[in-house]
JSON list of C-alpha atoms in Angstrom, two decimals:
[
{"chain": "A", "resi": 894, "resn": "MET", "atom": "CA", "xyz": [26.98, -14.70, -67.72]},
{"chain": "A", "resi": 895, "resn": "ALA", "atom": "CA", "xyz": [24.55, -16.19, -65.92]},
{"chain": "A", "resi": 896, "resn": "GLU", "atom": "CA", "xyz": [26.32, -16.18, -62.75]},
{"chain": "A", "resi": 897, "resn": "ARG", "atom": "CA", "xyz": [26.48, -12.55, -62.84]},
{"chain": "A", "resi": 898, "resn": "GLU", "atom": "CA", "xyz": [22.96, -12.43, -63.22]},
{"chain": "A", "resi": 899, "resn": "GLU", "atom": "CA", "xyz": [22.79, -14.14, -59.94]},
{"chain": "A", "resi": 900, "resn": "ILE", "atom": "CA", "xyz": [25.16, -11.87, -58.58]},
{"chain": "A", "resi": 901, "resn": "LYS", "atom": "CA", "xyz": [22.69, -8.93, -59.97]},
{"chain": "A", "resi": 902, "resn": "THR", "atom": "CA", "xyz": [19.63, -10.80, -58.81]},
{"chain": "A", "resi": 903, "resn": "ILE", "atom": "CA", "xyz": [21.49, -10.93, -55.27]},
{"chain": "A", "resi": 904, "resn": "ASN", "atom": "CA", "xyz": [22.83, -7.98, -54.59]},
{"chain": "A", "resi": 905, "resn": "HIS", "atom": "CA", "xyz": [19.58, -6.41, -55.10]},
{"chain": "A", "resi": 906, "resn": "LEU", "atom": "CA", "xyz": [17.41, -7.74, -53.23]},
{"chain": "A", "resi": 907, "resn": "LEU", "atom": "CA", "xyz": [19.76, -7.22, -50.56]},
{"chain": "A", "resi": 908, "resn": "GLU", "atom": "CA", "xyz": [19.48, -3.93, -51.14]},
{"chain": "A", "resi": 909, "resn": "VAL", "atom": "CA", "xyz": [15.88, -3.87, -51.69]},
{"chain": "A", "resi": 910, "resn": "GLU", "atom": "CA", "xyz": [16.21, -4.98, -47.30]},
{"chain": "A", "resi": 911, "resn": "LYS", "atom": "CA", "xyz": [18.35, -2.85, -47.04]},
{"chain": "A", "resi": 912, "resn": "ASN", "atom": "CA", "xyz": [15.66, 0.05, -48.35]},
{"chain": "A", "resi": 913, "resn": "ALA", "atom": "CA", "xyz": [12.66, -2.54, -46.38]},
{"chain": "A", "resi": 914, "resn": "GLN", "atom": "CA", "xyz": [14.65, -2.46, -42.79]},
{"chain": "A", "resi": 915, "resn": "ALA", "atom": "CA", "xyz": [15.67, 1.29, -42.49]},
{"chain": "A", "resi": 916, "resn": "ILE", "atom": "CA", "xyz": [11.99, 1.45, -42.90]},
{"chain": "A", "resi": 917, "resn": "ILE", "atom": "CA", "xyz": [11.43, -0.71, -40.28]},
{"chain": "A", "resi": 918, "resn": "GLN", "atom": "CA", "xyz": [13.48, 1.52, -38.63]},
{"chain": "A", "resi": 919, "resn": "ALA", "atom": "CA", "xyz": [11.43, 4.41, -39.67]},
{"chain": "A", "resi": 920, "resn": "ALA", "atom": "CA", "xyz": [8.23, 3.54, -38.25]},
{"chain": "A", "resi": 921, "resn": "GLN", "atom": "CA", "xyz": [10.04, 1.95, -35.10]},
{"chain": "A", "resi": 922, "resn": "ALA", "atom": "CA", "xyz": [11.80, 5.51, -34.29]},
{"chain": "A", "resi": 923, "resn": "GLU", "atom": "CA", "xyz": [8.10, 7.31, -35.12]},
{"chain": "A", "resi": 924, "resn": "ALA", "atom": "CA", "xyz": [6.27, 4.44, -32.79]},
{"chain": "A", "resi": 925, "resn": "ASP", "atom": "CA", "xyz": [8.11, 5.20, -29.76]},
{"chain": "A", "resi": 926, "resn": "LYS", "atom": "CA", "xyz": [7.98, 8.53, -30.32]},
{"chain": "A", "resi": 927, "resn": "LYS", "atom": "CA", "xyz": [3.89, 8.58, -30.19]},
{"chain": "A", "resi": 928, "resn": "VAL", "atom": "CA", "xyz": [4.15, 6.06, -27.92]},
{"chain": "A", "resi": 929, "resn": "SER", "atom": "CA", "xyz": [6.32, 8.50, -25.58]},
{"chain": "A", "resi": 930, "resn": "MET", "atom": "CA", "xyz": [4.03, 11.44, -26.24]},
{"chain": "A", "resi": 931, "resn": "ALA", "atom": "CA", "xyz": [1.42, 9.16, -25.49]},
{"chain": "A", "resi": 932, "resn": "LYS", "atom": "CA", "xyz": [2.03, 8.49, -22.25]},
{"chain": "A", "resi": 933, "resn": "ALA", "atom": "CA", "xyz": [3.76, 11.81, -21.25]},
{"chain": "A", "resi": 934, "resn": "GLU", "atom": "CA", "xyz": [0.52, 13.40, -21.93]},
{"chain": "A", "resi": 935, "resn": "THR", "atom": "CA", "xyz": [-1.23, 10.67, -20.12]},
{"chain": "A", "resi": 936, "resn": "GLU", "atom": "CA", "xyz": [0.92, 11.11, -17.27]},
{"chain": "A", "resi": 937, "resn": "LYS", "atom": "CA", "xyz": [-0.08, 15.06, -17.53]},
{"chain": "A", "resi": 938, "resn": "LYS", "atom": "CA", "xyz": [-3.03, 14.47, -17.33]},
{"chain": "A", "resi": 939, "resn": "PHE", "atom": "CA", "xyz": [-3.26, 11.64, -14.19]},
{"chain": "A", "resi": 940, "resn": "ARG", "atom": "CA", "xyz": [-1.14, 14.98, -12.69]},
{"chain": "A", "resi": 941, "resn": "ALA", "atom": "CA", "xyz": [-3.21, 17.28, -13.09]},
{"chain": "A", "resi": 942, "resn": "GLU", "atom": "CA", "xyz": [-6.51, 15.11, -12.12]},
{"chain": "A", "resi": 943, "resn": "PHE", "atom": "CA", "xyz": [-4.78, 13.77, -9.11]},
{"chain": "A", "resi": 944, "resn": "GLU", "atom": "CA", "xyz": [-3.63, 17.56, -7.51]},
{"chain": "A", "resi": 945, "resn": "LYS", "atom": "CA", "xyz": [-6.53, 18.36, -8.20]},
{"chain": "A", "resi": 946, "resn": "MET", "atom": "CA", "xyz": [-8.23, 15.93, -6.41]},
{"chain": "A", "resi": 947, "resn": "VAL", "atom": "CA", "xyz": [-5.64, 15.88, -3.75]},
{"chain": "A", "resi": 948, "resn": "SER", "atom": "CA", "xyz": [-6.83, 20.07, -3.20]},
{"chain": "A", "resi": 949, "resn": "GLU", "atom": "CA", "xyz": [-10.53, 19.19, -3.51]},
{"chain": "A", "resi": 950, "resn": "LYS", "atom": "CA", "xyz": [-10.41, 16.53, -0.55]},
{"chain": "A", "resi": 951, "resn": "GLU", "atom": "CA", "xyz": [-7.73, 18.79, 1.83]},
{"chain": "A", "resi": 952, "resn": "SER", "atom": "CA", "xyz": [-10.44, 21.29, 1.20]},
{"chain": "A", "resi": 953, "resn": "GLU", "atom": "CA", "xyz": [-12.93, 18.96, 2.75]},
{"chain": "A", "resi": 954, "resn": "PHE", "atom": "CA", "xyz": [-10.37, 18.37, 5.66]},
{"chain": "A", "resi": 955, "resn": "SER", "atom": "CA", "xyz": [-9.91, 21.65, 6.64]},
{"chain": "A", "resi": 956, "resn": "ALA", "atom": "CA", "xyz": [-14.29, 22.74, 6.33]},
{"chain": "A", "resi": 957, "resn": "LYS", "atom": "CA", "xyz": [-14.66, 19.16, 7.80]},
{"chain": "A", "resi": 958, "resn": "SER", "atom": "CA", "xyz": [-11.08, 20.18, 10.67]},
{"chain": "A", "resi": 959, "resn": "GLU", "atom": "CA", "xyz": [-12.77, 23.56, 11.26]},
{"chain": "A", "resi": 960, "resn": "GLN", "atom": "CA", "xyz": [-16.35, 22.53, 11.41]},
{"chain": "A", "resi": 961, "resn": "ILE", "atom": "CA", "xyz": [-15.38, 20.17, 14.44]},
{"chain": "A", "resi": 962, "resn": "SER", "atom": "CA", "xyz": [-12.48, 22.17, 16.10]},
{"chain": "A", "resi": 963, "resn": "LEU", "atom": "CA", "xyz": [-16.15, 24.55, 16.95]},
{"chain": "A", "resi": 964, "resn": "GLU", "atom": "CA", "xyz": [-17.85, 22.09, 17.61]},
{"chain": "A", "resi": 965, "resn": "VAL", "atom": "CA", "xyz": [-15.99, 20.73, 20.10]},
{"chain": "A", "resi": 966, "resn": "LYS", "atom": "CA", "xyz": [-14.88, 24.58, 21.17]},
{"chain": "A", "resi": 967, "resn": "LYS", "atom": "CA", "xyz": [-18.99, 24.94, 21.92]},
{"chain": "A", "resi": 968, "resn": "GLU", "atom": "CA", "xyz": [-19.31, 21.88, 23.84]},
{"chain": "A", "resi": 969, "resn": "SER", "atom": "CA", "xyz": [-16.28, 22.28, 26.40]},
{"chain": "A", "resi": 970, "resn": "GLU", "atom": "CA", "xyz": [-18.22, 26.21, 26.61]},
{"chain": "A", "resi": 971, "resn": "ASP", "atom": "CA", "xyz": [-21.20, 24.17, 27.32]},
{"chain": "A", "resi": 972, "resn": "PHE", "atom": "CA", "xyz": [-19.98, 22.47, 29.96]},
{"chain": "A", "resi": 973, "resn": "LYS", "atom": "CA", "xyz": [-17.98, 24.36, 31.73]},
{"chain": "A", "resi": 974, "resn": "LYS", "atom": "CA", "xyz": [-21.60, 26.04, 32.09]},
{"chain": "A", "resi": 975, "resn": "ARG", "atom": "CA", "xyz": [-22.94, 23.43, 33.20]},
{"chain": "A", "resi": 976, "resn": "ILE", "atom": "CA", "xyz": [-19.97, 22.77, 35.91]},
{"chain": "A", "resi": 977, "resn": "SER", "atom": "CA", "xyz": [-20.34, 26.79, 37.59]},
{"chain": "A", "resi": 978, "resn": "SER", "atom": "CA", "xyz": [-23.91, 26.01, 37.91]},
{"chain": "A", "resi": 979, "resn": "LEU", "atom": "CA", "xyz": [-24.03, 23.24, 39.67]},
{"chain": "A", "resi": 980, "resn": "THR", "atom": "CA", "xyz": [-23.68, 23.92, 43.54]},
{"chain": "A", "resi": 981, "resn": "ILE", "atom": "CA", "xyz": [-21.31, 21.97, 45.70]},
{"chain": "A", "resi": 982, "resn": "ASP", "atom": "CA", "xyz": [-22.12, 20.24, 48.50]},
{"chain": "A", "resi": 983, "resn": "VAL", "atom": "CA", "xyz": [-19.40, 19.78, 50.90]},
{"chain": "A", "resi": 984, "resn": "GLU", "atom": "CA", "xyz": [-21.45, 18.40, 54.21]},
{"chain": "A", "resi": 985, "resn": "ALA", "atom": "CA", "xyz": [-23.13, 16.08, 51.35]},
{"chain": "A", "resi": 986, "resn": "PHE", "atom": "CA", "xyz": [-19.98, 14.36, 49.69]},
{"chain": "A", "resi": 987, "resn": "GLY", "atom": "CA", "xyz": [-18.26, 14.54, 53.38]},
{"chain": "A", "resi": 988, "resn": "ARG", "atom": "CA", "xyz": [-21.01, 12.32, 54.10]},
{"chain": "A", "resi": 989, "resn": "PHE", "atom": "CA", "xyz": [-20.76, 9.99, 51.09]},
{"chain": "A", "resi": 990, "resn": "LEU", "atom": "CA", "xyz": [-16.70, 9.69, 51.65]},
{"chain": "A", "resi": 991, "resn": "ASP", "atom": "CA", "xyz": [-17.65, 8.63, 55.32]},
{"chain": "A", "resi": 992, "resn": "GLY", "atom": "CA", "xyz": [-20.41, 6.10, 54.15]},
{"chain": "A", "resi": 993, "resn": "VAL", "atom": "CA", "xyz": [-17.52, 5.27, 51.40]},
{"chain": "A", "resi": 994, "resn": "LEU", "atom": "CA", "xyz": [-14.53, 4.97, 53.12]},
{"chain": "A", "resi": 995, "resn": "PHE", "atom": "CA", "xyz": [-15.87, 4.82, 57.16]},
{"chain": "A", "resi": 996, "resn": "ALA", "atom": "CA", "xyz": [-18.43, 1.87, 56.43]}
]
């Protein structure tokens, strides 16, 4: 009879262990699900912030690029005006060349 009680006790302990294992597996599955959801949410927020930042930087770049283009165009036009307003002294240039080349 004592042997039967021991078997019952062992079977009961095995059943308790089996139930504990099922509870642990369910808890692990729930934890994995929560971690996965949190990771997906974090990635979604990161992407949104990243794309917002990229968009802002692209806008800044575009504005700065346009500003620089306008400045270059203005400087180029000013340079052309200064060059076209200069008088060309061919005789002085000829004397300069003679002095440099034939000196």
